[in-house]
PDB file of C-alpha atoms and ligand atoms in Angstrom:
ATOM      1  CA  MET A   1      24.167 -24.195 -52.176  1.00  0.00           C
ATOM      2  CA  ILE A   2      26.598 -24.662 -54.929  1.00  0.00           C
ATOM      3  CA  PHE A   3      28.154 -28.184 -55.253  1.00  0.00           C
ATOM      4  CA  SER A   4      31.150 -29.292 -57.117  1.00  0.00           C
ATOM      5  CA  TYR A   5      32.644 -32.673 -58.096  1.00  0.00           C
ATOM      6  CA  SER A   6      35.146 -32.458 -55.317  1.00  0.00           C
ATOM      7  CA  GLN A   7      32.425 -32.020 -52.790  1.00  0.00           C
ATOM      8  CA  ILE A   8      30.189 -34.832 -53.999  1.00  0.00           C
ATOM      9  CA  SER A   9      33.088 -37.303 -54.484  1.00  0.00           C
ATOM     10  CA  ARG A  10      34.368 -36.580 -51.010  1.00  0.00           C
ATOM     11  CA  TYR A  11      30.893 -37.119 -49.595  1.00  0.00           C
ATOM     12  CA  VAL A  12      30.500 -40.337 -51.419  1.00  0.00           C
ATOM     13  CA  ARG A  13      34.094 -41.452 -50.212  1.00  0.00           C
ATOM     14  CA  CYS A  14      33.330 -40.665 -46.520  1.00  0.00           C
ATOM     15  CA  PRO A  15      30.585 -38.422 -45.272  1.00  0.00           C
ATOM     16  CA  ARG A  16      32.543 -37.648 -42.081  1.00  0.00           C
ATOM     17  CA  SER A  17      35.396 -36.360 -44.120  1.00  0.00           C
ATOM     18  CA  TYR A  18      32.888 -34.115 -45.971  1.00  0.00           C
ATOM     19  CA  ARG A  19      31.703 -32.710 -42.729  1.00  0.00           C
ATOM     20  CA  TYR A  20      35.300 -31.985 -41.564  1.00  0.00           C
ATOM     21  CA  ARG A  21      36.228 -30.383 -44.815  1.00  0.00           C
ATOM     22  CA  TYR A  22      33.137 -28.337 -45.731  1.00  0.00           C
ATOM     23  CA  LEU A  23      31.249 -27.690 -42.448  1.00  0.00           C
ATOM     24  CA  ASP A  24      34.037 -27.634 -39.911  1.00  0.00           C
ATOM     25  CA  GLY A  25      36.607 -26.012 -42.146  1.00  0.00           C
ATOM     26  CA  TRP A  26      39.544 -28.484 -41.858  1.00  0.00           C
ATOM     27  CA  GLN A  27      41.423 -28.120 -45.187  1.00  0.00           C
ATOM     28  CA  GLU A  28      44.382 -30.073 -46.255  1.00  0.00           C
ATOM     29  CA  LYS A  29      47.719 -28.114 -46.181  1.00  0.00           C
ATOM     30  CA  GLU A  30      48.718 -27.739 -49.780  1.00  0.00           C
ATOM     31  CA  THR A  31      52.315 -29.131 -49.558  1.00  0.00           C
ATOM     32  CA  ARG A  32      52.534 -31.879 -52.104  1.00  0.00           C
ATOM     33  CA  ALA A  33      54.935 -30.755 -54.698  1.00  0.00           C
ATOM     34  CA  ALA A  34      53.308 -32.969 -57.478  1.00  0.00           C
ATOM     35  CA  THR A  35      49.954 -31.170 -56.960  1.00  0.00           C
ATOM     36  CA  VAL A  36      51.360 -27.700 -57.001  1.00  0.00           C
ATOM     37  CA  PHE A  37      53.442 -28.653 -60.068  1.00  0.00           C
ATOM     38  CA  GLY A  38      50.372 -30.007 -61.719  1.00  0.00           C
ATOM     39  CA  ARG A  39      48.733 -26.576 -61.537  1.00  0.00           C
ATOM     40  CA  ALA A  40      51.766 -24.828 -63.006  1.00  0.00           C
ATOM     41  CA  PHE A  41      51.771 -27.290 -65.754  1.00  0.00           C
ATOM     42  CA  GLU A  42      48.137 -26.775 -66.655  1.00  0.00           C
ATOM     43  CA  ASN A  43      48.834 -23.027 -66.821  1.00  0.00           C
ATOM     44  CA  ALA A  44      51.637 -23.790 -69.217  1.00  0.00           C
ATOM     45  CA  LEU A  45      49.204 -25.821 -71.368  1.00  0.00           C
ATOM     46  CA  GLY A  46      47.038 -22.654 -71.487  1.00  0.00           C
ATOM     47  CA  ALA A  47      49.971 -20.759 -72.743  1.00  0.00           C
ATOM     48  CA  TYR A  48      50.671 -23.321 -75.312  1.00  0.00           C
ATOM     49  CA  PHE A  49      47.138 -23.037 -76.886  1.00  0.00           C
ATOM     50  CA  ALA A  50      47.496 -19.249 -76.734  1.00  0.00           C
ATOM     51  CA  HIS A  51      50.628 -19.591 -78.912  1.00  0.00           C
ATOM     52  CA  GLU A  52      52.720 -18.122 -76.114  1.00  0.00           C
ATOM     53  CA  ASP A  53      56.077 -19.531 -74.787  1.00  0.00           C
ATOM     54  CA  CYS A  54      54.707 -22.477 -72.627  1.00  0.00           C
ATOM     55  CA  GLY A  55      58.200 -23.385 -71.311  1.00  0.00           C
ATOM     56  CA  ALA A  56      58.702 -19.883 -70.033  1.00  0.00           C
ATOM     57  CA  THR A  57      55.264 -19.972 -68.442  1.00  0.00           C
ATOM     58  CA  LEU A  58      55.977 -23.329 -66.728  1.00  0.00           C
ATOM     59  CA  PHE A  59      59.251 -21.912 -65.387  1.00  0.00           C
ATOM     60  CA  LYS A  60      57.597 -18.692 -64.162  1.00  0.00           C
ATOM     61  CA  GLU A  61      54.764 -20.401 -62.498  1.00  0.00           C
ATOM     62  CA  TRP A  62      57.039 -23.186 -60.897  1.00  0.00           C
ATOM     63  CA  ALA A  63      59.642 -20.713 -59.871  1.00  0.00           C
ATOM     64  CA  ALA A  64      57.227 -19.136 -57.415  1.00  0.00           C
ATOM     65  CA  PHE A  65      57.491 -22.436 -55.298  1.00  0.00           C
ATOM     66  CA  ARG A  66      61.220 -22.904 -55.664  1.00  0.00           C
ATOM     67  CA  GLU A  67      61.880 -22.095 -51.975  1.00  0.00           C
ATOM     68  CA  ALA A  68      58.448 -23.320 -50.705  1.00  0.00           C
ATOM     69  CA  PRO A  69      58.563 -26.174 -48.190  1.00  0.00           C
ATOM     70  CA  LEU A  70      56.807 -28.626 -50.393  1.00  0.00           C
ATOM     71  CA  ARG A  71      56.769 -32.458 -49.932  1.00  0.00           C
ATOM     72  CA  TYR A  72      58.743 -34.182 -52.720  1.00  0.00           C
ATOM     73  CA  LYS A  73      58.343 -37.949 -53.246  1.00  0.00           C
ATOM     74  CA  ASN A  74      61.509 -40.084 -53.548  1.00  0.00           C
ATOM     75  CA  GLY A  75      63.687 -39.104 -56.487  1.00  0.00           C
ATOM     76  CA  GLU A  76      61.671 -35.903 -56.995  1.00  0.00           C
ATOM     77  CA  SER A  77      63.173 -32.356 -56.778  1.00  0.00           C
ATOM     78  CA  TRP A  78      62.235 -28.903 -58.005  1.00  0.00           C
ATOM     79  CA  ASP A  79      64.710 -29.126 -61.032  1.00  0.00           C
ATOM     80  CA  ARG A  80      63.674 -32.602 -61.858  1.00  0.00           C
ATOM     81  CA  LEU A  81      59.930 -31.730 -62.068  1.00  0.00           C
ATOM     82  CA  LEU A  82      60.805 -28.727 -64.227  1.00  0.00           C
ATOM     83  CA  HIS A  83      62.781 -30.778 -66.552  1.00  0.00           C
ATOM     84  CA  GLN A  84      60.123 -33.427 -66.840  1.00  0.00           C
ATOM     85  CA  GLY A  85      57.531 -30.724 -67.482  1.00  0.00           C
ATOM     86  CA  ILE A  86      59.510 -29.097 -70.318  1.00  0.00           C
ATOM     87  CA  ARG A  87      60.055 -32.547 -72.083  1.00  0.00           C
ATOM     88  CA  LEU A  88      56.367 -33.363 -71.769  1.00  0.00           C
ATOM     89  CA  LEU A  89      55.410 -29.916 -73.326  1.00  0.00           C
ATOM     90  CA  GLU A  90      57.881 -30.572 -76.167  1.00  0.00           C
ATOM     91  CA  ARG A  91      56.446 -34.015 -76.609  1.00  0.00           C
ATOM     92  CA  PHE A  92      52.943 -32.715 -76.526  1.00  0.00           C
ATOM     93  CA  ALA A  93      53.721 -30.196 -79.339  1.00  0.00           C
ATOM     94  CA  ARG A  94      55.351 -32.811 -81.370  1.00  0.00           C
ATOM     95  CA  ASP A  95      52.388 -35.086 -81.093  1.00  0.00           C
ATOM     96  CA  ASP A  96      49.992 -32.315 -82.160  1.00  0.00           C
ATOM     97  CA  ARG A  97      46.891 -34.439 -81.560  1.00  0.00           C
ATOM     98  CA  ILE A  98      44.810 -31.936 -79.747  1.00  0.00           C
ATOM     99  CA  ARG A  99      43.077 -28.967 -81.140  1.00  0.00           C
ATOM    100  CA  ILE A 100      41.278 -26.330 -79.138  1.00  0.00           C
ATOM    101  CA  HIS A 101      39.372 -23.705 -81.248  1.00  0.00           C
ATOM    102  CA  ARG A 102      39.069 -20.269 -79.523  1.00  0.00           C
ATOM    103  CA  PRO A 103      41.101 -21.295 -76.425  1.00  0.00           C
ATOM    104  CA  GLU A 104      39.881 -18.187 -74.619  1.00  0.00           C
ATOM    105  CA  ASP A 105      36.390 -19.823 -74.572  1.00  0.00           C
ATOM    106  CA  HIS A 106      37.276 -23.460 -74.437  1.00  0.00           C
ATOM    107  CA  LEU A 107      39.822 -23.884 -71.683  1.00  0.00           C
ATOM    108  CA  GLN A 108      38.612 -23.835 -68.122  1.00  0.00           C
ATOM    109  CA  VAL A 109      35.050 -23.858 -69.249  1.00  0.00           C
ATOM    110  CA  LYS A 110      32.492 -23.230 -66.629  1.00  0.00           C
ATOM    111  CA  MET A 111      29.340 -25.558 -66.768  1.00  0.00           C
ATOM    112  CA  ALA A 112      26.365 -25.499 -64.399  1.00  0.00           C
ATOM    113  CA  ARG A 113      23.258 -27.568 -63.717  1.00  0.00           C
ATOM    114  CA  ASN A 114      20.369 -26.757 -61.511  1.00  0.00           C
ATOM    115  CA  LEU A 115      19.573 -29.199 -58.762  1.00  0.00           C
ATOM    116  CA  PRO A 116      16.366 -29.834 -56.828  1.00  0.00           C
ATOM    117  CA  GLY A 117      15.839 -27.589 -53.791  1.00  0.00           C
ATOM    118  CA  GLY A 118      17.346 -24.472 -55.524  1.00  0.00           C
ATOM    119  CA  HIS A 119      20.883 -25.886 -55.326  1.00  0.00           C
ATOM    120  CA  GLU A 120      23.292 -25.750 -58.254  1.00  0.00           C
ATOM    121  CA  PHE A 121      26.178 -27.892 -59.417  1.00  0.00           C
ATOM    122  CA  VAL A 122      29.132 -26.107 -61.161  1.00  0.00           C
ATOM    123  CA  ALA A 123      32.116 -27.645 -62.782  1.00  0.00           C
ATOM    124  CA  TYR A 124      35.058 -26.256 -64.623  1.00  0.00           C
ATOM    125  CA  LEU A 125      36.050 -28.468 -67.540  1.00  0.00           C
ATOM    126  CA  ASP A 126      39.797 -28.427 -68.478  1.00  0.00           C
ATOM    127  CA  ALA A 127      39.018 -28.085 -72.250  1.00  0.00           C
ATOM    128  CA  ILE A 128      36.470 -28.783 -74.928  1.00  0.00           C
ATOM    129  CA  GLY A 129      38.224 -29.459 -78.224  1.00  0.00           C
ATOM    130  CA  GLU A 130      39.296 -32.363 -80.582  1.00  0.00           C
ATOM    131  CA  LEU A 131      41.481 -35.341 -80.103  1.00  0.00           C
ATOM    132  CA  ASP A 132      42.636 -36.773 -83.484  1.00  0.00           C
ATOM    133  CA  GLY A 133      39.826 -34.687 -85.103  1.00  0.00           C
ATOM    134  CA  GLN A 134      37.052 -35.959 -82.912  1.00  0.00           C
ATOM    135  CA  HIS A 135      35.081 -33.477 -80.763  1.00  0.00           C
ATOM    136  CA  CYS A 136      35.270 -34.227 -77.094  1.00  0.00           C
ATOM    137  CA  LEU A 137      35.668 -32.719 -73.630  1.00  0.00           C
ATOM    138  CA  ILE A 138      39.094 -33.107 -72.291  1.00  0.00           C
ATOM    139  CA  ASP A 139      40.622 -33.565 -68.856  1.00  0.00           C
ATOM    140  CA  TRP A 140      44.368 -33.058 -68.158  1.00  0.00           C
ATOM    141  CA  LYS A 141      46.273 -35.081 -65.564  1.00  0.00           C
ATOM    142  CA  THR A 142      49.900 -34.899 -64.574  1.00  0.00           C
ATOM    143  CA  THR A 143      51.038 -37.990 -62.720  1.00  0.00           C
ATOM    144  CA  SER A 144      54.142 -40.111 -62.011  1.00  0.00           C
ATOM    145  CA  SER A 145      52.483 -43.390 -63.104  1.00  0.00           C
ATOM    146  CA  ARG A 146      50.544 -44.399 -66.195  1.00  0.00           C
ATOM    147  CA  TYR A 147      46.713 -44.633 -66.098  1.00  0.00           C
ATOM    148  CA  PRO A 148      45.848 -48.359 -66.302  1.00  0.00           C
ATOM    149  CA  GLU A 149      44.361 -49.240 -69.679  1.00  0.00           C
ATOM    150  CA  GLU A 150      43.282 -52.833 -68.951  1.00  0.00           C
ATOM    151  CA  PRO A 151      40.682 -54.274 -68.849  1.00  0.00           C
ATOM    152  CA  ALA A 152      39.365 -52.511 -71.871  1.00  0.00           C
ATOM    153  CA  GLY A 153      36.650 -49.964 -71.127  1.00  0.00           C
ATOM    154  CA  LEU A 154      38.133 -48.992 -67.668  1.00  0.00           C
ATOM    155  CA  LEU A 155      38.094 -45.441 -68.546  1.00  0.00           C
ATOM    156  CA  SER A 156      34.373 -45.363 -69.149  1.00  0.00           C
ATOM    157  CA  LEU A 157      33.973 -45.921 -65.338  1.00  0.00           C
ATOM    158  CA  GLU A 158      36.106 -42.801 -64.448  1.00  0.00           C
ATOM    159  CA  PRO A 159      33.811 -40.793 -62.123  1.00  0.00           C
ATOM    160  CA  GLN A 160      35.162 -37.347 -62.862  1.00  0.00           C
ATOM    161  CA  LEU A 161      34.796 -37.853 -66.662  1.00  0.00           C
ATOM    162  CA  THR A 162      31.277 -39.121 -66.171  1.00  0.00           C
ATOM    163  CA  CYS A 163      30.579 -36.054 -64.008  1.00  0.00           C
ATOM    164  CA  TYR A 164      31.817 -33.670 -66.647  1.00  0.00           C
ATOM    165  CA  SER A 165      29.892 -35.587 -69.385  1.00  0.00           C
ATOM    166  CA  TRP A 166      26.722 -35.333 -67.151  1.00  0.00           C
ATOM    167  CA  VAL A 167      27.212 -31.514 -66.422  1.00  0.00           C
ATOM    168  CA  SER A 168      27.994 -30.691 -70.077  1.00  0.00           C
ATOM    169  CA  GLY A 169      25.909 -33.238 -72.007  1.00  0.00           C
ATOM    170  CA  ILE A 170      28.990 -34.147 -74.219  1.00  0.00           C
ATOM    171  CA  ALA A 171      29.244 -37.884 -74.541  1.00  0.00           C
ATOM    172  CA  GLU A 172      32.735 -38.086 -75.937  1.00  0.00           C
ATOM    173  CA  VAL A 173      35.447 -37.667 -73.310  1.00  0.00           C
ATOM    174  CA  ALA A 174      39.087 -37.756 -73.209  1.00  0.00           C
ATOM    175  CA  LEU A 175      41.776 -38.028 -70.596  1.00  0.00           C
ATOM    176  CA  VAL A 176      45.316 -36.696 -71.501  1.00  0.00           C
ATOM    177  CA  VAL A 177      47.728 -38.116 -69.014  1.00  0.00           C
ATOM    178  CA  PHE A 178      51.162 -36.424 -68.731  1.00  0.00           C
ATOM    179  CA  VAL A 179      53.263 -39.155 -67.172  1.00  0.00           C
ATOM    180  CA  ARG A 180      56.386 -37.741 -65.416  1.00  0.00           C
ATOM    181  CA  LYS A 181      58.968 -40.489 -65.622  1.00  0.00           C
ATOM    182  CA  ARG A 182      62.471 -40.859 -66.986  1.00  0.00           C
ATOM    183  CA  ILE A 183      61.267 -41.006 -70.534  1.00  0.00           C
ATOM    184  CA  PRO A 184      58.281 -38.868 -70.458  1.00  0.00           C
ATOM    185  CA  GLU A 185      54.987 -40.317 -71.857  1.00  0.00           C
ATOM    186  CA  ILE A 186      51.625 -38.796 -72.843  1.00  0.00           C
ATOM    187  CA  GLN A 187      48.603 -41.097 -72.859  1.00  0.00           C
ATOM    188  CA  TYR A 188      45.694 -39.995 -74.993  1.00  0.00           C
ATOM    189  CA  LEU A 189      42.689 -41.984 -73.772  1.00  0.00           C
ATOM    190  CA  ARG A 190      39.176 -41.600 -75.097  1.00  0.00           C
ATOM    191  CA  THR A 191      35.774 -43.127 -74.227  1.00  0.00           C
ATOM    192  CA  SER A 192      32.145 -42.516 -74.447  1.00  0.00           C
ATOM    193  CA  VAL A 193      29.820 -41.877 -71.589  1.00  0.00           C
ATOM    194  CA  SER A 194      26.365 -43.345 -72.122  1.00  0.00           C
ATOM    195  CA  GLU A 195      23.103 -41.607 -71.359  1.00  0.00           C
ATOM    196  CA  GLN A 196      22.359 -44.150 -68.639  1.00  0.00           C
ATOM    197  CA  GLN A 197      25.731 -43.378 -66.934  1.00  0.00           C
ATOM    198  CA  ARG A 198      24.840 -39.631 -66.974  1.00  0.00           C
ATOM    199  CA  ARG A 199      21.393 -40.295 -65.473  1.00  0.00           C
ATOM    200  CA  ASP A 200      23.012 -42.494 -62.759  1.00  0.00           C
ATOM    201  CA  PHE A 201      25.503 -39.809 -61.950  1.00  0.00           C
ATOM    202  CA  GLY A 202      22.783 -37.103 -61.685  1.00  0.00           C
ATOM    203  CA  GLN A 203      20.930 -39.460 -59.247  1.00  0.00           C
ATOM    204  CA  LEU A 204      24.003 -39.994 -57.264  1.00  0.00           C
ATOM    205  CA  VAL A 205      24.443 -36.195 -56.944  1.00  0.00           C
ATOM    206  CA  GLU A 206      20.854 -35.646 -55.926  1.00  0.00           C
ATOM    207  CA  ASP A 207      20.937 -38.453 -53.380  1.00  0.00           C
ATOM    208  CA  SER A 208      24.225 -37.045 -51.901  1.00  0.00           C
ATOM    209  CA  VAL A 209      22.739 -33.542 -51.679  1.00  0.00           C
ATOM    210  CA  GLN A 210      19.577 -34.911 -49.880  1.00  0.00           C
ATOM    211  CA  GLN A 211      21.804 -36.778 -47.274  1.00  0.00           C
ATOM    212  CA  ILE A 212      23.956 -33.648 -46.765  1.00  0.00           C
ATOM    213  CA  GLU A 213      20.804 -31.555 -46.161  1.00  0.00           C
ATOM    214  CA  ALA A 214      19.662 -34.278 -43.741  1.00  0.00           C
ATOM    215  CA  ALA A 215      23.002 -33.934 -41.868  1.00  0.00           C
ATOM    216  CA  GLN A 216      24.022 -37.503 -42.512  1.00  0.00           C
ATOM    217  CA  PHE A 217      27.740 -37.588 -41.804  1.00  0.00           C
ATOM    218  CA  LEU A 218      28.562 -40.985 -40.565  1.00  0.00           C
ATOM    219  CA  PRO A 219      32.164 -42.149 -41.056  1.00  0.00           C
ATOM    220  CA  HIS A 220      32.643 -44.483 -43.978  1.00  0.00           C
ATOM    221  CA  SER A 221      36.284 -45.621 -43.913  1.00  0.00           C
ATOM    222  CA  GLY A 222      36.049 -48.245 -46.636  1.00  0.00           C
ATOM    223  CA  ILE A 223      38.568 -50.279 -44.758  1.00  0.00           C
ATOM    224  CA  ARG A 224      38.946 -53.794 -46.329  1.00  0.00           C
ATOM    225  CA  PHE A 225      42.183 -55.528 -45.795  1.00  0.00           C
ATOM    226  CA  PRO A 226      44.677 -54.727 -47.350  1.00  0.00           C
ATOM    227  CA  GLN A 227      43.205 -51.505 -48.553  1.00  0.00           C
ATOM    228  CA  ASN A 228      42.618 -48.777 -46.045  1.00  0.00           C
ATOM    229  CA  GLY A 229      41.255 -45.528 -47.383  1.00  0.00           C
ATOM    230  CA  CYS A 230      41.809 -43.808 -43.991  1.00  0.00           C
ATOM    231  CA  VAL A 231      45.590 -44.030 -44.351  1.00  0.00           C
ATOM    232  CA  SER A 232      45.471 -41.547 -47.292  1.00  0.00           C
ATOM    233  CA  CYS A 233      42.635 -39.416 -45.723  1.00  0.00           C
ATOM    234  CA  SER A 234      43.822 -35.911 -44.784  1.00  0.00           C
ATOM    235  CA  HIS A 235      41.295 -36.023 -41.811  1.00  0.00           C
ATOM    236  CA  LEU A 236      42.749 -39.216 -40.250  1.00  0.00           C
ATOM    237  CA  GLY A 237      44.229 -37.095 -37.317  1.00  0.00           C
ATOM    238  CA  LEU A 238      40.700 -35.854 -36.404  1.00  0.00           C
ATOM    239  CA  CYS A 239      39.266 -39.386 -36.449  1.00  0.00           C
ATOM    240  CA  LEU A 240      42.056 -40.677 -34.279  1.00  0.00           C
ATOM    241  CA  ASN A 241      42.333 -37.571 -32.138  1.00  0.00           C
ATOM    242  CA  ASN A 242      45.980 -37.390 -33.089  1.00  0.00           C
ATOM    243  CA  GLN A 243      47.274 -33.796 -32.693  1.00  0.00           C
ATOM    244  CA  ARG A 244      50.531 -34.479 -34.483  1.00  0.00           C
ATOM    245  CA  LEU A 245      48.738 -35.636 -37.507  1.00  0.00           C
ATOM    246  CA  ILE A 246      46.258 -32.737 -37.446  1.00  0.00           C
ATOM    247  CA  ASP A 247      49.116 -30.219 -37.112  1.00  0.00           C
ATOM    248  CA  ALA A 248      50.970 -31.857 -40.033  1.00  0.00           C
ATOM    249  CA  ASN A 249      48.139 -32.158 -42.551  1.00  0.00           C
ATOM    250  CA  LEU A 250      45.392 -29.647 -41.763  1.00  0.00           C
ATOM    251  CA  ILE A 251      44.653 -26.041 -41.408  1.00  0.00           C
ATOM    252  CA  ARG A 252      41.353 -24.759 -40.136  1.00  0.00           C
ATOM    253  CA  LYS A 253      39.705 -21.935 -42.025  1.00  0.00           C
ATOM    254  CA  ALA A 254      36.604 -19.910 -41.441  1.00  0.00           C
ATOM    255  CA  GLY A 255      33.908 -20.060 -44.159  1.00  0.00           C
ATOM    256  CA  ALA A 256      34.613 -23.606 -44.836  1.00  0.00           C
ATOM    257  CA  SER A 257      32.076 -24.376 -47.628  1.00  0.00           C
ATOM    258  CA  ASP A 258      34.140 -22.790 -50.500  1.00  0.00           C
ATOM    259  CA  PHE A 259      34.097 -24.270 -53.856  1.00  0.00           C
ATOM    260  CA  ASP A 260      37.192 -26.306 -53.636  1.00  0.00           C
ATOM    261  CA  TRP A 261      37.899 -25.835 -57.340  1.00  0.00           C
ATOM    262  CA  LEU A 262      41.518 -26.491 -56.862  1.00  0.00           C
ATOM    263  CA  ASP A 263      40.878 -29.989 -55.811  1.00  0.00           C
ATOM    264  CA  GLU A 264      39.491 -30.600 -59.243  1.00  0.00           C
ATOM    265  CA  LEU A 265      42.918 -29.770 -60.734  1.00  0.00           C
ATOM    266  CA  ASP A 266      44.783 -32.418 -58.847  1.00  0.00           C
TER     267      ASP A 266
HETATM  268  S1  SF4 B   1      39.985 -41.136 -41.449  1.00  0.00           S
HETATM  269 FE1  SF4 B   1      38.657 -42.641 -42.393  1.00  0.00          FE
HETATM  270  S2  SF4 B   1      36.645 -42.443 -41.268  1.00  0.00           S
HETATM  271 FE2  SF4 B   1      37.871 -40.657 -40.780  1.00  0.00          FE
HETATM  272  S3  SF4 B   1      37.240 -39.055 -42.235  1.00  0.00           S
HETATM  273 FE3  SF4 B   1      39.017 -39.998 -43.189  1.00  0.00          FE
HETATM  274  S4  SF4 B   1      38.035 -41.793 -44.425  1.00  0.00           S
HETATM  275 FE4  SF4 B   1      36.503 -41.112 -42.927  1.00  0.00          FE
END
């Protein structure tokens, strides 16, 4: 089997949700405007590094969803997201802090590692390049709120960056956060992932794969007042046997164990 970050992180979060998604085929309907827009924006970044008109690319990609029944959060609209995206691209070009040499090779870079039992782990890194002249792997995020920067060192615990560091062997990692707000902001955050963290992550992957092979899919809601992970879980309707929630959030597809690459672009 081939595993991805999305699969392992879902298993760690709640094994029952993993079973629903990858064995039973219950996929979340892709209706969140912010997620769809994030993908269009990442394609526009690709155009930027290819020295193409990134604003035109963003418009073209996003225009495909102009009439789509997407869910917009309060204050969001198709026009507003486009406007914010264009301003973020302008800001990104002005900052000029990221370099990607040979973008055709160093954007959406496929990395793979063999796992015990003949399995494989595959990841697509957003980019490998330089931030302020320092070589690092780079992950883009589009979001409506800033990534928390306190306490110091928080970024080094970010599991997706740790995963990409483990799969690529690159210790220096950066998160470039495009914050969609009234005055757009871009956070350039950098940290190092230690050898021990990479070993620990590899162990987490192997342990998870073993448990998946042993069909361990107990629910693990993580409920602890006042946080409740089930509330944001797309499979809540299945656990509550609530047909209205199932119809609203899920679609069942055959051949469920696909790669789920798109989740990684959220
Ligand atoms: S609703 Fe809660 S228990 Fe059920 S799959 Fe989701 S996280 Fe797990």
